[in-house]
mmCIF file of C-alpha atoms in Angstrom:
data_model
loop_
_atom_site.group_PDB
_atom_site.id
_atom_site.type_symbol
_atom_site.label_atom_id
_atom_site.label_comp_id
_atom_site.label_asym_id
_atom_site.label_seq_id
_atom_site.Cartn_x
_atom_site.Cartn_y
_atom_site.Cartn_z
ATOM 1 C CA MET A 1 18.628 270.795 100.991
ATOM 2 C CA ALA A 2 15.064 270.459 102.211
ATOM 3 C CA VAL A 3 12.780 273.407 102.777
ATOM 4 C CA GLY A 4 12.175 273.882 106.424
ATOM 5 C CA SER A 5 15.367 274.951 108.080
ATOM 6 C CA VAL A 6 18.874 276.201 107.521
ATOM 7 C CA GLN A 7 21.291 276.594 110.399
ATOM 8 C CA ILE A 8 24.523 278.513 110.486
ATOM 9 C CA THR A 9 26.720 277.364 113.325
ATOM 10 C CA GLY A 10 30.398 276.965 114.008
ATOM 11 C CA THR A 11 29.614 274.505 116.742
ATOM 12 C CA GLY A 12 33.053 274.174 118.306
ATOM 13 C CA GLN A 13 33.839 277.895 118.286
ATOM 14 C CA LEU A 14 30.353 278.933 119.376
ATOM 15 C CA LEU A 15 30.215 276.389 122.209
ATOM 16 C CA GLU A 16 33.615 277.449 123.528
ATOM 17 C CA LEU A 17 32.653 281.109 123.297
ATOM 18 C CA GLN A 18 29.328 280.453 125.005
ATOM 19 C CA ARG A 19 31.146 278.702 127.895
ATOM 20 C CA ARG A 20 33.518 281.651 128.267
ATOM 21 C CA LEU A 21 30.631 284.154 128.171
ATOM 22 C CA ARG A 22 28.799 282.291 130.914
ATOM 23 C CA ALA A 23 31.928 282.134 133.067
ATOM 24 C CA ALA A 24 32.632 285.843 132.558
ATOM 25 C CA GLY A 25 29.013 286.825 133.268
ATOM 26 C CA HIS A 26 28.992 289.502 130.536
ATOM 27 C CA GLU A 27 25.275 289.827 129.833
ATOM 28 C CA ASN A 28 25.750 292.864 127.575
ATOM 29 C CA ILE A 29 28.195 290.914 125.372
ATOM 30 C CA ARG A 30 25.704 288.025 125.126
ATOM 31 C CA ALA A 31 22.900 290.428 124.176
ATOM 32 C CA SER A 32 25.119 292.078 121.584
ATOM 33 C CA MET A 33 26.102 288.708 120.134
ATOM 34 C CA GLN A 34 22.461 287.641 119.921
ATOM 35 C CA ARG A 35 21.430 290.927 118.280
ATOM 36 C CA ARG A 36 24.243 290.781 115.708
ATOM 37 C CA THR A 37 23.525 287.119 114.931
ATOM 38 C CA ARG A 38 19.859 287.944 114.298
ATOM 39 C CA ARG A 39 20.898 290.898 112.135
ATOM 40 C CA ALA A 40 23.117 288.570 110.078
ATOM 41 C CA ALA A 41 20.159 286.210 109.454
ATOM 42 C CA GLU A 42 17.527 288.859 108.656
ATOM 43 C CA PRO A 43 18.552 289.461 105.003
ATOM 44 C CA MET A 44 18.209 285.719 104.327
ATOM 45 C CA ARG A 45 14.765 285.617 105.905
ATOM 46 C CA ASN A 46 13.694 288.738 103.993
ATOM 47 C CA ASP A 47 14.923 287.316 100.680
ATOM 48 C CA LEU A 48 13.221 283.967 101.340
ATOM 49 C CA GLN A 49 9.968 285.813 101.980
ATOM 50 C CA ALA A 50 10.423 287.923 98.840
ATOM 51 C CA ALA A 51 11.315 284.827 96.782
ATOM 52 C CA ILE A 52 8.121 282.973 97.700
ATOM 53 C CA ARG A 53 5.939 286.078 97.379
ATOM 54 C CA GLY A 54 7.266 286.771 93.874
ATOM 55 C CA LEU A 55 7.315 283.154 92.692
ATOM 56 C CA GLN A 56 5.343 282.584 89.495
ATOM 57 C CA ILE A 57 3.094 279.534 89.620
ATOM 58 C CA SER A 58 1.611 278.573 86.275
ATOM 59 C CA SER A 59 -0.752 275.964 84.919
ATOM 60 C CA PRO A 60 -0.922 274.404 81.467
ATOM 61 C CA GLY A 61 -4.138 276.304 80.642
ATOM 62 C CA ARG A 62 -7.595 275.185 79.614
ATOM 63 C CA SER A 63 -8.280 275.327 75.884
ATOM 64 C CA GLY A 64 -8.190 279.112 75.693
ATOM 65 C CA ARG A 65 -10.487 279.807 78.625
ATOM 66 C CA GLY A 66 -9.170 281.786 81.533
ATOM 67 C CA GLY A 67 -9.053 280.497 85.065
ATOM 68 C CA GLY A 68 -11.632 281.310 87.653
ATOM 69 C CA PRO A 69 -11.297 282.934 91.051
ATOM 70 C CA SER A 70 -9.575 281.129 93.870
ATOM 71 C CA SER A 71 -11.798 278.958 96.035
ATOM 72 C CA THR A 72 -10.006 280.232 99.108
ATOM 73 C CA THR A 73 -9.489 283.697 100.516
ATOM 74 C CA ARG A 74 -6.028 282.985 101.861
ATOM 75 C CA PRO A 75 -3.157 283.880 99.515
ATOM 76 C CA LEU A 76 -0.831 280.871 99.251
ATOM 77 C CA ARG A 77 2.518 282.635 98.763
ATOM 78 C CA ALA A 78 1.875 285.324 101.396
ATOM 79 C CA THR A 79 0.805 282.661 103.908
ATOM 80 C CA ILE A 80 4.064 280.764 103.388
ATOM 81 C CA ALA A 81 6.149 283.960 103.471
ATOM 82 C CA ASN A 82 4.621 284.958 106.805
ATOM 83 C CA ALA A 83 5.657 281.587 108.265
ATOM 84 C CA VAL A 84 9.412 282.086 107.577
ATOM 85 C CA ARG A 85 11.087 282.648 110.955
ATOM 86 C CA ILE A 86 14.475 283.304 112.574
ATOM 87 C CA SER A 87 15.681 281.717 115.791
ATOM 88 C CA VAL A 88 18.907 282.761 117.522
ATOM 89 C CA ARG A 89 20.524 281.006 120.462
ATOM 90 C CA VAL A 90 23.703 281.922 122.288
ATOM 91 C CA SER A 91 23.426 279.072 124.792
ATOM 92 C CA GLY A 92 22.787 275.361 124.509
ATOM 93 C CA ASN A 93 23.188 274.807 120.761
ATOM 94 C CA PRO A 94 24.302 278.314 119.701
ATOM 95 C CA GLY A 95 23.729 279.708 116.224
ATOM 96 C CA ALA A 96 21.100 281.115 113.892
ATOM 97 C CA ARG A 97 18.299 279.155 112.301
ATOM 98 C CA VAL A 98 15.968 280.299 109.506
ATOM 99 C CA TRP A 99 13.014 278.015 108.942
ATOM 100 C CA VAL A 100 9.392 277.710 107.818
ATOM 101 C CA ASP A 101 7.281 277.457 110.961
ATOM 102 C CA LYS A 102 4.740 274.846 109.901
ATOM 103 C CA GLY A 103 2.681 275.616 112.995
ATOM 104 C CA GLN A 104 1.867 278.978 111.380
ATOM 105 C CA LEU A 105 0.529 277.267 108.245
ATOM 106 C CA PRO A 106 -2.975 275.822 107.884
ATOM 107 C CA PRO A 107 -2.945 272.004 108.147
ATOM 108 C CA ASP A 108 -3.544 271.524 104.411
ATOM 109 C CA LEU A 109 -0.522 273.708 103.524
ATOM 110 C CA ARG A 110 2.099 272.247 105.873
ATOM 111 C CA ARG A 111 3.930 270.411 103.057
ATOM 112 C CA MET A 112 3.429 273.165 100.485
ATOM 113 C CA PRO A 113 6.815 274.953 100.938
ATOM 114 C CA GLN A 114 8.614 271.679 100.110
ATOM 115 C CA VAL A 115 6.238 270.875 97.244
ATOM 116 C CA ILE A 116 6.719 274.330 95.689
ATOM 117 C CA ASN A 117 10.499 274.008 96.132
ATOM 118 C CA GLU A 118 10.334 270.842 94.023
ATOM 119 C CA GLY A 119 8.631 272.870 91.267
ATOM 120 C CA ARG A 120 5.536 270.720 90.682
ATOM 121 C CA ILE A 121 2.259 271.302 92.512
ATOM 122 C CA ARG A 122 -0.462 268.716 91.959
ATOM 123 C CA HIS A 123 -3.814 269.423 93.575
ATOM 124 C CA PRO A 124 -7.564 268.874 93.147
ATOM 125 C CA VAL A 125 -9.436 271.515 91.129
ATOM 126 C CA PHE A 126 -11.402 273.632 93.605
ATOM 127 C CA GLY A 127 -11.335 270.757 96.088
ATOM 128 C CA ASN A 128 -12.911 268.288 93.621
ATOM 129 C CA ARG A 129 -10.892 265.160 94.312
ATOM 130 C CA ARG A 130 -11.997 263.608 90.996
ATOM 131 C CA ARG A 131 -10.311 266.367 88.939
ATOM 132 C CA TRP A 132 -6.641 267.137 89.440
ATOM 133 C CA VAL A 133 -4.308 269.702 87.901
ATOM 134 C CA THR A 134 -0.531 270.070 87.921
ATOM 135 C CA GLN A 135 0.929 273.552 88.244
ATOM 136 C CA THR A 136 4.595 274.434 87.921
ATOM 137 C CA ALA A 137 6.860 276.917 89.663
ATOM 138 C CA ALA A 138 10.538 277.737 89.319
ATOM 139 C CA PRO A 139 12.125 274.933 91.357
ATOM 140 C CA LEU A 140 14.430 275.399 94.333
ATOM 141 C CA TRP A 141 13.201 278.819 95.523
ATOM 142 C CA TRP A 142 14.413 277.922 99.033
ATOM 143 C CA ASP A 143 17.700 276.274 98.061
ATOM 144 C CA LYS A 144 18.837 279.028 95.664
ATOM 145 C CA THR A 145 18.074 281.803 98.149
ATOM 146 C CA VAL A 146 19.881 280.035 100.992
ATOM 147 C CA ARG A 147 22.889 279.355 98.773
ATOM 148 C CA THR A 148 23.238 283.063 97.897
ATOM 149 C CA HIS A 149 23.292 284.054 101.584
ATOM 150 C CA ARG A 150 25.263 281.231 103.184
ATOM 151 C CA SER A 151 28.806 282.543 102.660
ATOM 152 C CA ARG A 152 27.805 286.087 103.697
ATOM 153 C CA MET A 153 26.262 284.758 106.910
ATOM 154 C CA GLU A 154 29.287 282.603 107.681
ATOM 155 C CA ARG A 155 31.597 285.610 107.199
ATOM 156 C CA GLU A 156 29.390 287.801 109.392
ATOM 157 C CA MET A 157 29.286 285.149 112.126
ATOM 158 C CA ALA A 158 33.082 284.846 112.019
ATOM 159 C CA ARG A 159 33.292 288.630 112.534
ATOM 160 C CA VAL A 160 30.856 288.466 115.459
ATOM 161 C CA LEU A 161 32.831 285.641 117.077
ATOM 162 C CA ASP A 162 36.128 287.494 116.638
ATOM 163 C CA ASP A 163 34.671 290.670 118.170
ATOM 164 C CA VAL A 164 33.282 288.779 121.162
ATOM 165 C CA ARG A 165 36.574 286.935 121.674
ATOM 166 C CA ARG A 166 38.456 290.257 121.666
ATOM 167 C CA ARG A 167 36.064 291.710 124.246
ATOM 168 C CA LEU A 168 36.503 288.668 126.496
ATOM 169 C CA ASP A 169 40.313 288.677 126.388
#
């Protein structure tokens, strides 16, 4: 699973339900469905943000000397955490999507969520492209977090769909 997006959809059921909602004209049911779908995705988003914020990134060290201050004022993990988003649709292609909005990341960090997920971060030392360092992080921060939430979200979406179907019948 690549960092960037996870979607929970039951395409056939959601599309049929969306068609029935449109035909019935029940705007309050649509709003309720959208709100509950977002609520089902929020714990995943929150845990993804917490996972990246708390991720330990380490380097091999430099012969006993400590590291220096960061050459940038932007905190890497907080910047990535702030770019994790939720999108909910009840029309078109209905479902919930949790993703890293790369448009919210600086251009030089757009690939960083995927790189950190792989567990190995290779970069120039303080921007010096003649000296490189490799740092490590616990791999699969995205994948593991998504895996822990997937079944809960699918169960919650099944409950939402059942409730909406009952209200339409």
